[in-house]
């Protein structure tokens, strides 16, 4: 079955960095576009970043452009989100998925606070 396992979250001070990972299984990872989303308490889920199946094209929400970088390793069935210059408003649960498959993992909590 399709699975996504996110990891790498934690508590970080403003201005700090984190690298999130999402290990995918149960489908042919290299054929699918992958997205990272986040959801803060009381807010709707937000698309943060997207990457095409071979990694040739990436897109970002305006709120993270220039600070976050999405990448993937198709040999490892893993997509990454490098987050730099973190702000308190980046605090959320971060999840990945292949948008055409409709499955979600548990997510990983990112908290940016001093």
PDB file of N, CA and C in Angstrom:
ATOM      1  N   UNK A   1       0.825  -1.183   0.000  1.00  0.00           N
ATOM      2  CA  UNK A   1       0.000   0.000   0.000  1.00  0.00           C
ATOM      3  C   UNK A   1       0.877   1.258   0.000  1.00  0.00           C
ATOM      4  N   UNK A   2       0.281   2.347  -0.431  1.00  0.00           N
ATOM      5  CA  UNK A   2       1.012   3.605  -0.486  1.00  0.00           C
ATOM      6  C   UNK A   2       1.270   4.111   0.931  1.00  0.00           C
ATOM      7  N   UNK A   3       2.505   4.506   1.183  1.00  0.00           N
ATOM      8  CA  UNK A   3       2.865   5.064   2.485  1.00  0.00           C
ATOM      9  C   UNK A   3       3.815   6.232   2.317  1.00  0.00           C
ATOM     10  N   UNK A   4       3.656   7.211   3.210  1.00  0.00           N
ATOM     11  CA  UNK A   4       4.582   8.334   3.309  1.00  0.00           C
ATOM     12  C   UNK A   4       4.984   8.466   4.772  1.00  0.00           C
ATOM     13  N   UNK A   5       6.283   8.498   5.029  1.00  0.00           N
ATOM     14  CA  UNK A   5       6.785   8.646   6.391  1.00  0.00           C
ATOM     15  C   UNK A   5       7.681   9.875   6.438  1.00  0.00           C
ATOM     16  N   UNK A   6       7.170  10.908   7.104  1.00  0.00           N
ATOM     17  CA  UNK A   6       7.910  12.154   7.227  1.00  0.00           C
ATOM     18  C   UNK A   6       8.756  12.154   8.494  1.00  0.00           C
ATOM     19  N   UNK A   7       9.897  12.806   8.441  1.00  0.00           N
ATOM     20  CA  UNK A   7      10.790  12.906   9.599  1.00  0.00           C
ATOM     21  C   UNK A   7      11.625  14.169   9.482  1.00  0.00           C
ATOM     22  N   UNK A   8      12.311  14.498  10.580  1.00  0.00           N
ATOM     23  CA  UNK A   8      13.236  15.621  10.565  1.00  0.00           C
ATOM     24  C   UNK A   8      12.735  16.881  11.242  1.00  0.00           C
ATOM     25  N   UNK A   9      11.498  16.870  11.694  1.00  0.00           N
ATOM     26  CA  UNK A   9      10.973  18.042  12.370  1.00  0.00           C
ATOM     27  C   UNK A   9      11.548  18.197  13.765  1.00  0.00           C
ATOM     28  N   UNK A  10      11.174  19.302  14.414  1.00  0.00           N
ATOM     29  CA  UNK A  10      11.642  19.543  15.769  1.00  0.00           C
ATOM     30  C   UNK A  10      11.448  20.987  16.160  1.00  0.00           C
ATOM     31  N   UNK A  11      12.086  21.346  17.271  1.00  0.00           N
ATOM     32  CA  UNK A  11      12.037  22.712  17.787  1.00  0.00           C
ATOM     33  C   UNK A  11      13.315  23.429  17.356  1.00  0.00           C
ATOM     34  N   UNK A  12      13.153  24.588  16.758  1.00  0.00           N
ATOM     35  CA  UNK A  12      14.299  25.354  16.282  1.00  0.00           C
ATOM     36  C   UNK A  12      14.065  26.836  16.562  1.00  0.00           C
ATOM     37  N   UNK A  13      15.137  27.559  16.798  1.00  0.00           N
ATOM     38  CA  UNK A  13      15.013  28.990  17.042  1.00  0.00           C
ATOM     39  C   UNK A  13      14.798  29.739  15.736  1.00  0.00           C
ATOM     40  N   UNK A  14      14.179  30.912  15.803  1.00  0.00           N
ATOM     41  CA  UNK A  14      14.044  31.737  14.589  1.00  0.00           C
ATOM     42  C   UNK A  14      15.399  31.965  13.937  1.00  0.00           C
ATOM     43  N   UNK A  15      15.417  31.866  12.620  1.00  0.00           N
ATOM     44  CA  UNK A  15      16.661  31.986  11.874  1.00  0.00           C
ATOM     45  C   UNK A  15      17.376  30.672  11.658  1.00  0.00           C
ATOM     46  N   UNK A  16      16.919  29.624  12.317  1.00  0.00           N
ATOM     47  CA  UNK A  16      17.561  28.327  12.200  1.00  0.00           C
ATOM     48  C   UNK A  16      17.129  27.554  10.967  1.00  0.00           C
ATOM     49  N   UNK A  17      17.639  26.322  10.867  1.00  0.00           N
ATOM     50  CA  UNK A  17      17.371  25.478   9.703  1.00  0.00           C
ATOM     51  C   UNK A  17      16.954  24.080  10.134  1.00  0.00           C
ATOM     52  N   UNK A  18      16.186  23.450   9.282  1.00  0.00           N
ATOM     53  CA  UNK A  18      15.826  22.049   9.432  1.00  0.00           C
ATOM     54  C   UNK A  18      15.762  21.429   8.043  1.00  0.00           C
ATOM     55  N   UNK A  19      16.008  20.117   8.000  1.00  0.00           N
ATOM     56  CA  UNK A  19      15.842  19.381   6.744  1.00  0.00           C
ATOM     57  C   UNK A  19      14.845  18.258   6.981  1.00  0.00           C
ATOM     58  N   UNK A  20      13.716  18.344   6.308  1.00  0.00           N
ATOM     59  CA  UNK A  20      12.696  17.313   6.415  1.00  0.00           C
ATOM     60  C   UNK A  20      12.908  16.255   5.336  1.00  0.00           C
ATOM     61  N   UNK A  21      12.557  15.018   5.686  1.00  0.00           N
ATOM     62  CA  UNK A  21      12.603  13.918   4.729  1.00  0.00           C
ATOM     63  C   UNK A  21      11.243  13.250   4.668  1.00  0.00           C
ATOM     64  N   UNK A  22      10.927  12.710   3.517  1.00  0.00           N
ATOM     65  CA  UNK A  22       9.691  11.953   3.337  1.00  0.00           C
ATOM     66  C   UNK A  22      10.026  10.696   2.545  1.00  0.00           C
ATOM     67  N   UNK A  23       9.941   9.560   3.214  1.00  0.00           N
ATOM     68  CA  UNK A  23      10.195   8.279   2.562  1.00  0.00           C
ATOM     69  C   UNK A  23       8.887   7.719   2.034  1.00  0.00           C
ATOM     70  N   UNK A  24       8.851   7.424   0.746  1.00  0.00           N
ATOM     71  CA  UNK A  24       7.632   6.939   0.092  1.00  0.00           C
ATOM     72  C   UNK A  24       7.782   5.464  -0.283  1.00  0.00           C
ATOM     73  N   UNK A  25       6.665   4.756  -0.268  1.00  0.00           N
ATOM     74  CA  UNK A  25       6.676   3.353  -0.670  1.00  0.00           C
ATOM     75  C   UNK A  25       5.305   2.962  -1.191  1.00  0.00           C
ATOM     76  N   UNK A  26       5.257   1.829  -1.908  1.00  0.00           N
ATOM     77  CA  UNK A  26       3.986   1.309  -2.384  1.00  0.00           C
ATOM     78  C   UNK A  26       3.576   1.793  -3.765  1.00  0.00           C
ATOM     79  N   UNK A  27       4.422   2.575  -4.419  1.00  0.00           N
ATOM     80  CA  UNK A  27       4.138   3.025  -5.778  1.00  0.00           C
ATOM     81  C   UNK A  27       5.465   3.357  -6.457  1.00  0.00           C
ATOM     82  N   UNK A  28       5.412   3.595  -7.757  1.00  0.00           N
ATOM     83  CA  UNK A  28       6.629   3.893  -8.515  1.00  0.00           C
ATOM     84  C   UNK A  28       6.959   5.368  -8.344  1.00  0.00           C
ATOM     85  N   UNK A  29       7.740   5.633  -7.317  1.00  0.00           N
ATOM     86  CA  UNK A  29       8.023   6.998  -6.869  1.00  0.00           C
ATOM     87  C   UNK A  29       8.523   7.889  -8.000  1.00  0.00           C
ATOM     88  N   UNK A  30       9.397   7.371  -8.815  1.00  0.00           N
ATOM     89  CA  UNK A  30      10.056   8.185  -9.839  1.00  0.00           C
ATOM     90  C   UNK A  30       9.110   8.680 -10.930  1.00  0.00           C
ATOM     91  N   UNK A  31       7.891   8.198 -10.937  1.00  0.00           N
ATOM     92  CA  UNK A  31       6.928   8.608 -11.974  1.00  0.00           C
ATOM     93  C   UNK A  31       5.990   9.712 -11.508  1.00  0.00           C
ATOM     94  N   UNK A  32       6.102  10.109 -10.242  1.00  0.00           N
ATOM     95  CA  UNK A  32       5.117  11.018  -9.668  1.00  0.00           C
ATOM     96  C   UNK A  32       5.700  12.336  -9.201  1.00  0.00           C
ATOM     97  N   UNK A  33       4.965  13.398  -9.477  1.00  0.00           N
ATOM     98  CA  UNK A  33       5.205  14.693  -8.857  1.00  0.00           C
ATOM     99  C   UNK A  33       4.983  14.549  -7.360  1.00  0.00           C
ATOM    100  N   UNK A  34       5.768  15.277  -6.582  1.00  0.00           N
ATOM    101  CA  UNK A  34       5.640  15.244  -5.123  1.00  0.00           C
ATOM    102  C   UNK A  34       5.471  16.651  -4.570  1.00  0.00           C
ATOM    103  N   UNK A  35       4.654  16.760  -3.541  1.00  0.00           N
ATOM    104  CA  UNK A  35       4.391  18.042  -2.885  1.00  0.00           C
ATOM    105  C   UNK A  35       4.713  17.959  -1.405  1.00  0.00           C
ATOM    106  N   UNK A  36       5.093  19.095  -0.829  1.00  0.00           N
ATOM    107  CA  UNK A  36       5.139  19.285   0.615  1.00  0.00           C
ATOM    108  C   UNK A  36       4.025  20.274   0.983  1.00  0.00           C
ATOM    109  N   UNK A  37       3.308  19.935   2.060  1.00  0.00           N
ATOM    110  CA  UNK A  37       2.245  20.783   2.582  1.00  0.00           C
ATOM    111  C   UNK A  37       2.545  21.083   4.049  1.00  0.00           C
ATOM    112  N   UNK A  38       1.843  22.061   4.592  1.00  0.00           N
ATOM    113  CA  UNK A  38       1.894  22.301   6.028  1.00  0.00           C
ATOM    114  C   UNK A  38       0.523  22.778   6.512  1.00  0.00           C
ATOM    115  N   UNK A  39       0.279  22.487   7.778  1.00  0.00           N
ATOM    116  CA  UNK A  39      -0.973  22.921   8.393  1.00  0.00           C
ATOM    117  C   UNK A  39      -0.683  23.400   9.798  1.00  0.00           C
ATOM    118  N   UNK A  40      -0.964  24.665  10.041  1.00  0.00           N
ATOM    119  CA  UNK A  40      -0.797  25.259  11.359  1.00  0.00           C
ATOM    120  C   UNK A  40      -2.124  25.149  12.110  1.00  0.00           C
ATOM    121  N   UNK A  41      -2.079  25.178  13.439  1.00  0.00           N
ATOM    122  CA  UNK A  41      -3.313  25.071  14.222  1.00  0.00           C
ATOM    123  C   UNK A  41      -4.325  26.137  13.819  1.00  0.00           C
ATOM    124  N   UNK A  42      -5.553  25.701  13.557  1.00  0.00           N
ATOM    125  CA  UNK A  42      -6.611  26.627  13.218  1.00  0.00           C
ATOM    126  C   UNK A  42      -6.575  27.161  11.799  1.00  0.00           C
ATOM    127  N   UNK A  43      -5.653  26.644  10.990  1.00  0.00           N
ATOM    128  CA  UNK A  43      -5.534  27.118   9.611  1.00  0.00           C
ATOM    129  C   UNK A  43      -5.708  25.957   8.641  1.00  0.00           C
ATOM    130  N   UNK A  44      -6.010  26.300   7.391  1.00  0.00           N
ATOM    131  CA  UNK A  44      -6.149  25.283   6.357  1.00  0.00           C
ATOM    132  C   UNK A  44      -4.772  24.787   5.910  1.00  0.00           C
ATOM    133  N   UNK A  45      -4.778  23.565   5.380  1.00  0.00           N
ATOM    134  CA  UNK A  45      -3.545  23.017   4.836  1.00  0.00           C
ATOM    135  C   UNK A  45      -3.070  23.880   3.667  1.00  0.00           C
ATOM    136  N   UNK A  46      -1.765  24.110   3.611  1.00  0.00           N
ATOM    137  CA  UNK A  46      -1.167  25.005   2.625  1.00  0.00           C
ATOM    138  C   UNK A  46      -0.123  24.244   1.810  1.00  0.00           C
ATOM    139  N   UNK A  47      -0.172  24.389   0.493  1.00  0.00           N
ATOM    140  CA  UNK A  47       0.873  23.814  -0.358  1.00  0.00           C
ATOM    141  C   UNK A  47       2.125  24.669  -0.240  1.00  0.00           C
ATOM    142  N   UNK A  48       3.227  24.045   0.153  1.00  0.00           N
ATOM    143  CA  UNK A  48       4.473  24.764   0.398  1.00  0.00           C
ATOM    144  C   UNK A  48       5.411  24.677  -0.797  1.00  0.00           C
ATOM    145  N   UNK A  49       5.579  23.466  -1.334  1.00  0.00           N
ATOM    146  CA  UNK A  49       6.553  23.276  -2.419  1.00  0.00           C
ATOM    147  C   UNK A  49       6.162  22.055  -3.240  1.00  0.00           C
ATOM    148  N   UNK A  50       6.578  22.059  -4.496  1.00  0.00           N
ATOM    149  CA  UNK A  50       6.283  20.953  -5.400  1.00  0.00           C
ATOM    150  C   UNK A  50       7.492  20.675  -6.269  1.00  0.00           C
ATOM    151  N   UNK A  51       7.631  19.409  -6.680  1.00  0.00           N
ATOM    152  CA  UNK A  51       8.736  19.022  -7.542  1.00  0.00           C
ATOM    153  C   UNK A  51       8.239  17.988  -8.536  1.00  0.00           C
ATOM    154  N   UNK A  52       8.638  18.111  -9.786  1.00  0.00           N
ATOM    155  CA  UNK A  52       8.206  17.176 -10.801  1.00  0.00           C
ATOM    156  C   UNK A  52       8.908  15.832 -10.634  1.00  0.00           C
ATOM    157  N   UNK A  53       8.478  14.853 -11.386  1.00  0.00           N
ATOM    158  CA  UNK A  53       8.891  13.468 -11.156  1.00  0.00           C
ATOM    159  C   UNK A  53      10.407  13.271 -11.264  1.00  0.00           C
ATOM    160  N   UNK A  54      11.048  13.990 -12.154  1.00  0.00           N
ATOM    161  CA  UNK A  54      12.501  13.851 -12.307  1.00  0.00           C
ATOM    162  C   UNK A  54      13.271  14.972 -11.634  1.00  0.00           C
ATOM    163  N   UNK A  55      12.533  15.873 -10.981  1.00  0.00           N
ATOM    164  CA  UNK A  55      13.181  16.952 -10.250  1.00  0.00           C
ATOM    165  C   UNK A  55      13.555  18.159 -11.085  1.00  0.00           C
ATOM    166  N   UNK A  56      13.089  18.199 -12.333  1.00  0.00           N
ATOM    167  CA  UNK A  56      13.514  19.278 -13.206  1.00  0.00           C
ATOM    168  C   UNK A  56      12.843  20.615 -12.949  1.00  0.00           C
ATOM    169  N   UNK A  57      11.674  20.577 -12.329  1.00  0.00           N
ATOM    170  CA  UNK A  57      10.933  21.809 -12.067  1.00  0.00           C
ATOM    171  C   UNK A  57      10.448  21.813 -10.630  1.00  0.00           C
ATOM    172  N   UNK A  58      10.629  22.949  -9.971  1.00  0.00           N
ATOM    173  CA  UNK A  58      10.152  23.124  -8.601  1.00  0.00           C
ATOM    174  C   UNK A  58       9.320  24.402  -8.523  1.00  0.00           C
ATOM    175  N   UNK A  59       8.393  24.398  -7.576  1.00  0.00           N
ATOM    176  CA  UNK A  59       7.564  25.570  -7.331  1.00  0.00           C
ATOM    177  C   UNK A  59       7.387  25.750  -5.838  1.00  0.00           C
ATOM    178  N   UNK A  60       7.211  27.006  -5.418  1.00  0.00           N
ATOM    179  CA  UNK A  60       7.134  27.323  -4.001  1.00  0.00           C
ATOM    180  C   UNK A  60       6.021  28.321  -3.723  1.00  0.00           C
ATOM    181  N   UNK A  61       5.460  28.219  -2.532  1.00  0.00           N
ATOM    182  CA  UNK A  61       4.565  29.258  -2.055  1.00  0.00           C
ATOM    183  C   UNK A  61       5.367  30.536  -1.854  1.00  0.00           C
ATOM    184  N   UNK A  62       4.712  31.667  -2.069  1.00  0.00           N
ATOM    185  CA  UNK A  62       5.410  32.947  -1.920  1.00  0.00           C
ATOM    186  C   UNK A  62       5.985  33.107  -0.517  1.00  0.00           C
ATOM    187  N   UNK A  63       5.312  32.530   0.479  1.00  0.00           N
ATOM    188  CA  UNK A  63       5.727  32.695   1.869  1.00  0.00           C
ATOM    189  C   UNK A  63       7.053  32.006   2.184  1.00  0.00           C
ATOM    190  N   UNK A  64       7.487  31.064   1.341  1.00  0.00           N
ATOM    191  CA  UNK A  64       8.728  30.334   1.627  1.00  0.00           C
ATOM    192  C   UNK A  64       9.772  30.501   0.536  1.00  0.00           C
ATOM    193  N   UNK A  65       9.421  31.180  -0.537  1.00  0.00           N
ATOM    194  CA  UNK A  65      10.331  31.325  -1.675  1.00  0.00           C
ATOM    195  C   UNK A  65      11.637  31.996  -1.233  1.00  0.00           C
ATOM    196  N   UNK A  66      12.755  31.407  -1.638  1.00  0.00           N
ATOM    197  CA  UNK A  66      14.049  31.937  -1.253  1.00  0.00           C
ATOM    198  C   UNK A  66      14.579  31.397   0.059  1.00  0.00           C
ATOM    199  N   UNK A  67      13.717  30.710   0.832  1.00  0.00           N
ATOM    200  CA  UNK A  67      14.142  30.147   2.123  1.00  0.00           C
ATOM    201  C   UNK A  67      14.094  28.619   2.131  1.00  0.00           C
ATOM    202  N   UNK A  68      13.132  28.040   1.416  1.00  0.00           N
ATOM    203  CA  UNK A  68      12.955  26.585   1.392  1.00  0.00           C
ATOM    204  C   UNK A  68      13.398  26.037   0.037  1.00  0.00           C
ATOM    205  N   UNK A  69      13.922  24.810   0.056  1.00  0.00           N
ATOM    206  CA  UNK A  69      14.308  24.131  -1.174  1.00  0.00           C
ATOM    207  C   UNK A  69      13.798  22.696  -1.145  1.00  0.00           C
ATOM    208  N   UNK A  70      13.032  22.326  -2.159  1.00  0.00           N
ATOM    209  CA  UNK A  70      12.556  20.952  -2.295  1.00  0.00           C
ATOM    210  C   UNK A  70      13.487  20.202  -3.238  1.00  0.00           C
ATOM    211  N   UNK A  71      13.750  18.942  -2.903  1.00  0.00           N
ATOM    212  CA  UNK A  71      14.583  18.106  -3.764  1.00  0.00           C
ATOM    213  C   UNK A  71      14.129  16.658  -3.596  1.00  0.00           C
ATOM    214  N   UNK A  72      14.644  15.782  -4.448  1.00  0.00           N
ATOM    215  CA  UNK A  72      14.263  14.371  -4.353  1.00  0.00           C
ATOM    216  C   UNK A  72      15.416  13.486  -4.792  1.00  0.00           C
ATOM    217  N   UNK A  73      15.383  12.263  -4.251  1.00  0.00           N
ATOM    218  CA  UNK A  73      16.333  11.226  -4.647  1.00  0.00           C
ATOM    219  C   UNK A  73      15.503  10.022  -5.067  1.00  0.00           C
ATOM    220  N   UNK A  74      15.347   9.842  -6.365  1.00  0.00           N
ATOM    221  CA  UNK A  74      14.485   8.761  -6.840  1.00  0.00           C
ATOM    222  C   UNK A  74      15.071   7.375  -6.556  1.00  0.00           C
ATOM    223  N   UNK A  75      16.368   7.283  -6.373  1.00  0.00           N
ATOM    224  CA  UNK A  75      16.974   5.997  -6.014  1.00  0.00           C
ATOM    225  C   UNK A  75      16.619   5.585  -4.592  1.00  0.00           C
ATOM    226  N   UNK A  76      16.307   6.574  -3.761  1.00  0.00           N
ATOM    227  CA  UNK A  76      15.955   6.312  -2.357  1.00  0.00           C
ATOM    228  C   UNK A  76      14.469   6.485  -2.090  1.00  0.00           C
ATOM    229  N   UNK A  77      13.687   6.791  -3.119  1.00  0.00           N
ATOM    230  CA  UNK A  77      12.241   7.023  -2.951  1.00  0.00           C
ATOM    231  C   UNK A  77      11.972   8.057  -1.854  1.00  0.00           C
ATOM    232  N   UNK A  78      12.727   9.121  -1.869  1.00  0.00           N
ATOM    233  CA  UNK A  78      12.648  10.115  -0.802  1.00  0.00           C
ATOM    234  C   UNK A  78      12.603  11.533  -1.387  1.00  0.00           C
ATOM    235  N   UNK A  79      11.764  12.356  -0.777  1.00  0.00           N
ATOM    236  CA  UNK A  79      11.719  13.772  -1.114  1.00  0.00           C
ATOM    237  C   UNK A  79      12.115  14.560   0.131  1.00  0.00           C
ATOM    238  N   UNK A  80      12.804  15.667  -0.074  1.00  0.00           N
ATOM    239  CA  UNK A  80      13.349  16.456   1.021  1.00  0.00           C
ATOM    240  C   UNK A  80      12.807  17.883   0.973  1.00  0.00           C
ATOM    241  N   UNK A  81      12.839  18.536   2.135  1.00  0.00           N
ATOM    242  CA  UNK A  81      12.535  19.957   2.204  1.00  0.00           C
ATOM    243  C   UNK A  81      13.571  20.596   3.120  1.00  0.00           C
ATOM    244  N   UNK A  82      14.485  21.342   2.515  1.00  0.00           N
ATOM    245  CA  UNK A  82      15.475  22.091   3.277  1.00  0.00           C
ATOM    246  C   UNK A  82      14.864  23.439   3.626  1.00  0.00           C
ATOM    247  N   UNK A  83      14.810  23.728   4.917  1.00  0.00           N
ATOM    248  CA  UNK A  83      14.173  24.954   5.396  1.00  0.00           C
ATOM    249  C   UNK A  83      15.206  25.803   6.108  1.00  0.00           C
ATOM    250  N   UNK A  84      15.473  26.971   5.585  1.00  0.00           N
ATOM    251  CA  UNK A  84      16.429  27.907   6.170  1.00  0.00           C
ATOM    252  C   UNK A  84      15.724  29.187   6.599  1.00  0.00           C
ATOM    253  N   UNK A  85      16.409  29.965   7.423  1.00  0.00           N
ATOM    254  CA  UNK A  85      15.861  31.257   7.888  1.00  0.00           C
ATOM    255  C   UNK A  85      14.442  31.081   8.416  1.00  0.00           C
ATOM    256  N   UNK A  86      14.254  30.101   9.259  1.00  0.00           N
ATOM    257  CA  UNK A  86      12.914  29.781   9.741  1.00  0.00           C
ATOM    258  C   UNK A  86      12.336  30.901  10.593  1.00  0.00           C
ATOM    259  N   UNK A  87      11.017  31.048  10.484  1.00  0.00           N
ATOM    260  CA  UNK A  87      10.277  32.087  11.192  1.00  0.00           C
ATOM    261  C   UNK A  87       9.212  31.430  12.062  1.00  0.00           C
ATOM    262  N   UNK A  88       8.760  32.111  13.098  1.00  0.00           N
ATOM    263  CA  UNK A  88       7.695  31.536  13.933  1.00  0.00           C
ATOM    264  C   UNK A  88       6.455  31.156  13.124  1.00  0.00           C
ATOM    265  N   UNK A  89       6.170  31.882  12.077  1.00  0.00           N
ATOM    266  CA  UNK A  89       4.987  31.568  11.255  1.00  0.00           C
ATOM    267  C   UNK A  89       5.170  30.317  10.401  1.00  0.00           C
ATOM    268  N   UNK A  90       6.352  29.731  10.401  1.00  0.00           N
ATOM    269  CA  UNK A  90       6.564  28.448   9.728  1.00  0.00           C
ATOM    270  C   UNK A  90       6.150  27.268  10.610  1.00  0.00           C
ATOM    271  N   UNK A  91       5.794  27.542  11.851  1.00  0.00           N
ATOM    272  CA  UNK A  91       5.369  26.490  12.766  1.00  0.00           C
ATOM    273  C   UNK A  91       4.122  25.791  12.232  1.00  0.00           C
ATOM    274  N   UNK A  92       4.198  24.474  12.083  1.00  0.00           N
ATOM    275  CA  UNK A  92       3.105  23.702  11.500  1.00  0.00           C
ATOM    276  C   UNK A  92       3.484  22.228  11.493  1.00  0.00           C
ATOM    277  N   UNK A  93       2.506  21.396  11.168  1.00  0.00           N
ATOM    278  CA  UNK A  93       2.781  19.999  10.822  1.00  0.00           C
ATOM    279  C   UNK A  93       3.016  19.937   9.321  1.00  0.00           C
ATOM    280  N   UNK A  94       4.133  19.343   8.939  1.00  0.00           N
ATOM    281  CA  UNK A  94       4.521  19.256   7.533  1.00  0.00           C
ATOM    282  C   UNK A  94       4.288  17.829   7.022  1.00  0.00           C
ATOM    283  N   UNK A  95       3.650  17.744   5.861  1.00  0.00           N
ATOM    284  CA  UNK A  95       3.353  16.458   5.246  1.00  0.00           C
ATOM    285  C   UNK A  95       3.733  16.476   3.767  1.00  0.00           C
ATOM    286  N   UNK A  96       4.042  15.292   3.260  1.00  0.00           N
ATOM    287  CA  UNK A  96       4.291  15.182   1.830  1.00  0.00           C
ATOM    288  C   UNK A  96       3.231  14.284   1.217  1.00  0.00           C
ATOM    289  N   UNK A  97       3.066  14.397  -0.088  1.00  0.00           N
ATOM    290  CA  UNK A  97       2.273  13.397  -0.801  1.00  0.00           C
ATOM    291  C   UNK A  97       2.478  13.521  -2.295  1.00  0.00           C
ATOM    292  N   UNK A  98       2.038  12.508  -2.989  1.00  0.00           N
ATOM    293  CA  UNK A  98       1.929  12.564  -4.436  1.00  0.00           C
ATOM    294  C   UNK A  98       0.492  12.989  -4.711  1.00  0.00           C
ATOM    295  N   UNK A  99       0.282  14.174  -5.257  1.00  0.00           N
ATOM    296  CA  UNK A  99      -1.073  14.740  -5.298  1.00  0.00           C
ATOM    297  C   UNK A  99      -2.100  13.906  -6.056  1.00  0.00           C
ATOM    298  N   UNK A 100      -1.654  13.073  -6.958  1.00  0.00           N
ATOM    299  CA  UNK A 100      -2.626  12.289  -7.710  1.00  0.00           C
ATOM    300  C   UNK A 100      -3.014  10.991  -7.000  1.00  0.00           C
ATOM    301  N   UNK A 101      -2.370  10.663  -5.875  1.00  0.00           N
ATOM    302  CA  UNK A 101      -2.640   9.395  -5.207  1.00  0.00           C
ATOM    303  C   UNK A 101      -3.573   9.513  -4.021  1.00  0.00           C
ATOM    304  N   UNK A 102      -3.635  10.657  -3.396  1.00  0.00           N
ATOM    305  CA  UNK A 102      -4.623  10.847  -2.345  1.00  0.00           C
ATOM    306  C   UNK A 102      -4.332  10.200  -1.014  1.00  0.00           C
ATOM    307  N   UNK A 103      -3.072   9.844  -0.734  1.00  0.00           N
ATOM    308  CA  UNK A 103      -2.705   9.292   0.565  1.00  0.00           C
ATOM    309  C   UNK A 103      -1.893  10.323   1.348  1.00  0.00           C
ATOM    310  N   UNK A 104      -1.959  10.216   2.684  1.00  0.00           N
ATOM    311  CA  UNK A 104      -1.232  11.131   3.550  1.00  0.00           C
ATOM    312  C   UNK A 104      -0.502  10.343   4.628  1.00  0.00           C
ATOM    313  N   UNK A 105       0.677  10.848   5.008  1.00  0.00           N
ATOM    314  CA  UNK A 105       1.372  10.302   6.158  1.00  0.00           C
ATOM    315  C   UNK A 105       0.960  11.035   7.422  1.00  0.00           C
ATOM    316  N   UNK A 106       1.651  10.732   8.536  1.00  0.00           N
ATOM    317  CA  UNK A 106       1.328  11.360   9.812  1.00  0.00           C
ATOM    318  C   UNK A 106       1.856  12.783   9.908  1.00  0.00           C
ATOM    319  N   UNK A 107       2.887  13.076   9.135  1.00  0.00           N
ATOM    320  CA  UNK A 107       3.466  14.399   9.196  1.00  0.00           C
ATOM    321  C   UNK A 107       4.552  14.511  10.250  1.00  0.00           C
ATOM    322  N   UNK A 108       5.278  15.615  10.210  1.00  0.00           N
ATOM    323  CA  UNK A 108       6.308  15.892  11.202  1.00  0.00           C
ATOM    324  C   UNK A 108       6.124  17.325  11.686  1.00  0.00           C
ATOM    325  N   UNK A 109       6.197  17.505  13.007  1.00  0.00           N
ATOM    326  CA  UNK A 109       5.942  18.810  13.608  1.00  0.00           C
ATOM    327  C   UNK A 109       7.193  19.679  13.540  1.00  0.00           C
ATOM    328  N   UNK A 110       7.017  20.896  13.067  1.00  0.00           N
ATOM    329  CA  UNK A 110       8.076  21.903  13.079  1.00  0.00           C
ATOM    330  C   UNK A 110       7.604  23.049  13.951  1.00  0.00           C
ATOM    331  N   UNK A 111       8.399  23.382  14.957  1.00  0.00           N
ATOM    332  CA  UNK A 111       8.077  24.486  15.853  1.00  0.00           C
ATOM    333  C   UNK A 111       9.244  25.460  15.852  1.00  0.00           C
ATOM    334  N   UNK A 112       8.949  26.692  15.495  1.00  0.00           N
ATOM    335  CA  UNK A 112       9.976  27.738  15.458  1.00  0.00           C
ATOM    336  C   UNK A 112       9.675  28.723  16.574  1.00  0.00           C
ATOM    337  N   UNK A 113      10.535  28.717  17.580  1.00  0.00           N
ATOM    338  CA  UNK A 113      10.284  29.529  18.760  1.00  0.00           C
ATOM    339  C   UNK A 113      11.589  29.773  19.502  1.00  0.00           C
ATOM    340  N   UNK A 114      11.662  30.935  20.146  1.00  0.00           N
ATOM    341  CA  UNK A 114      12.829  31.228  20.966  1.00  0.00           C
ATOM    342  C   UNK A 114      12.550  30.867  22.420  1.00  0.00           C
TER     343      UNK A 114
END
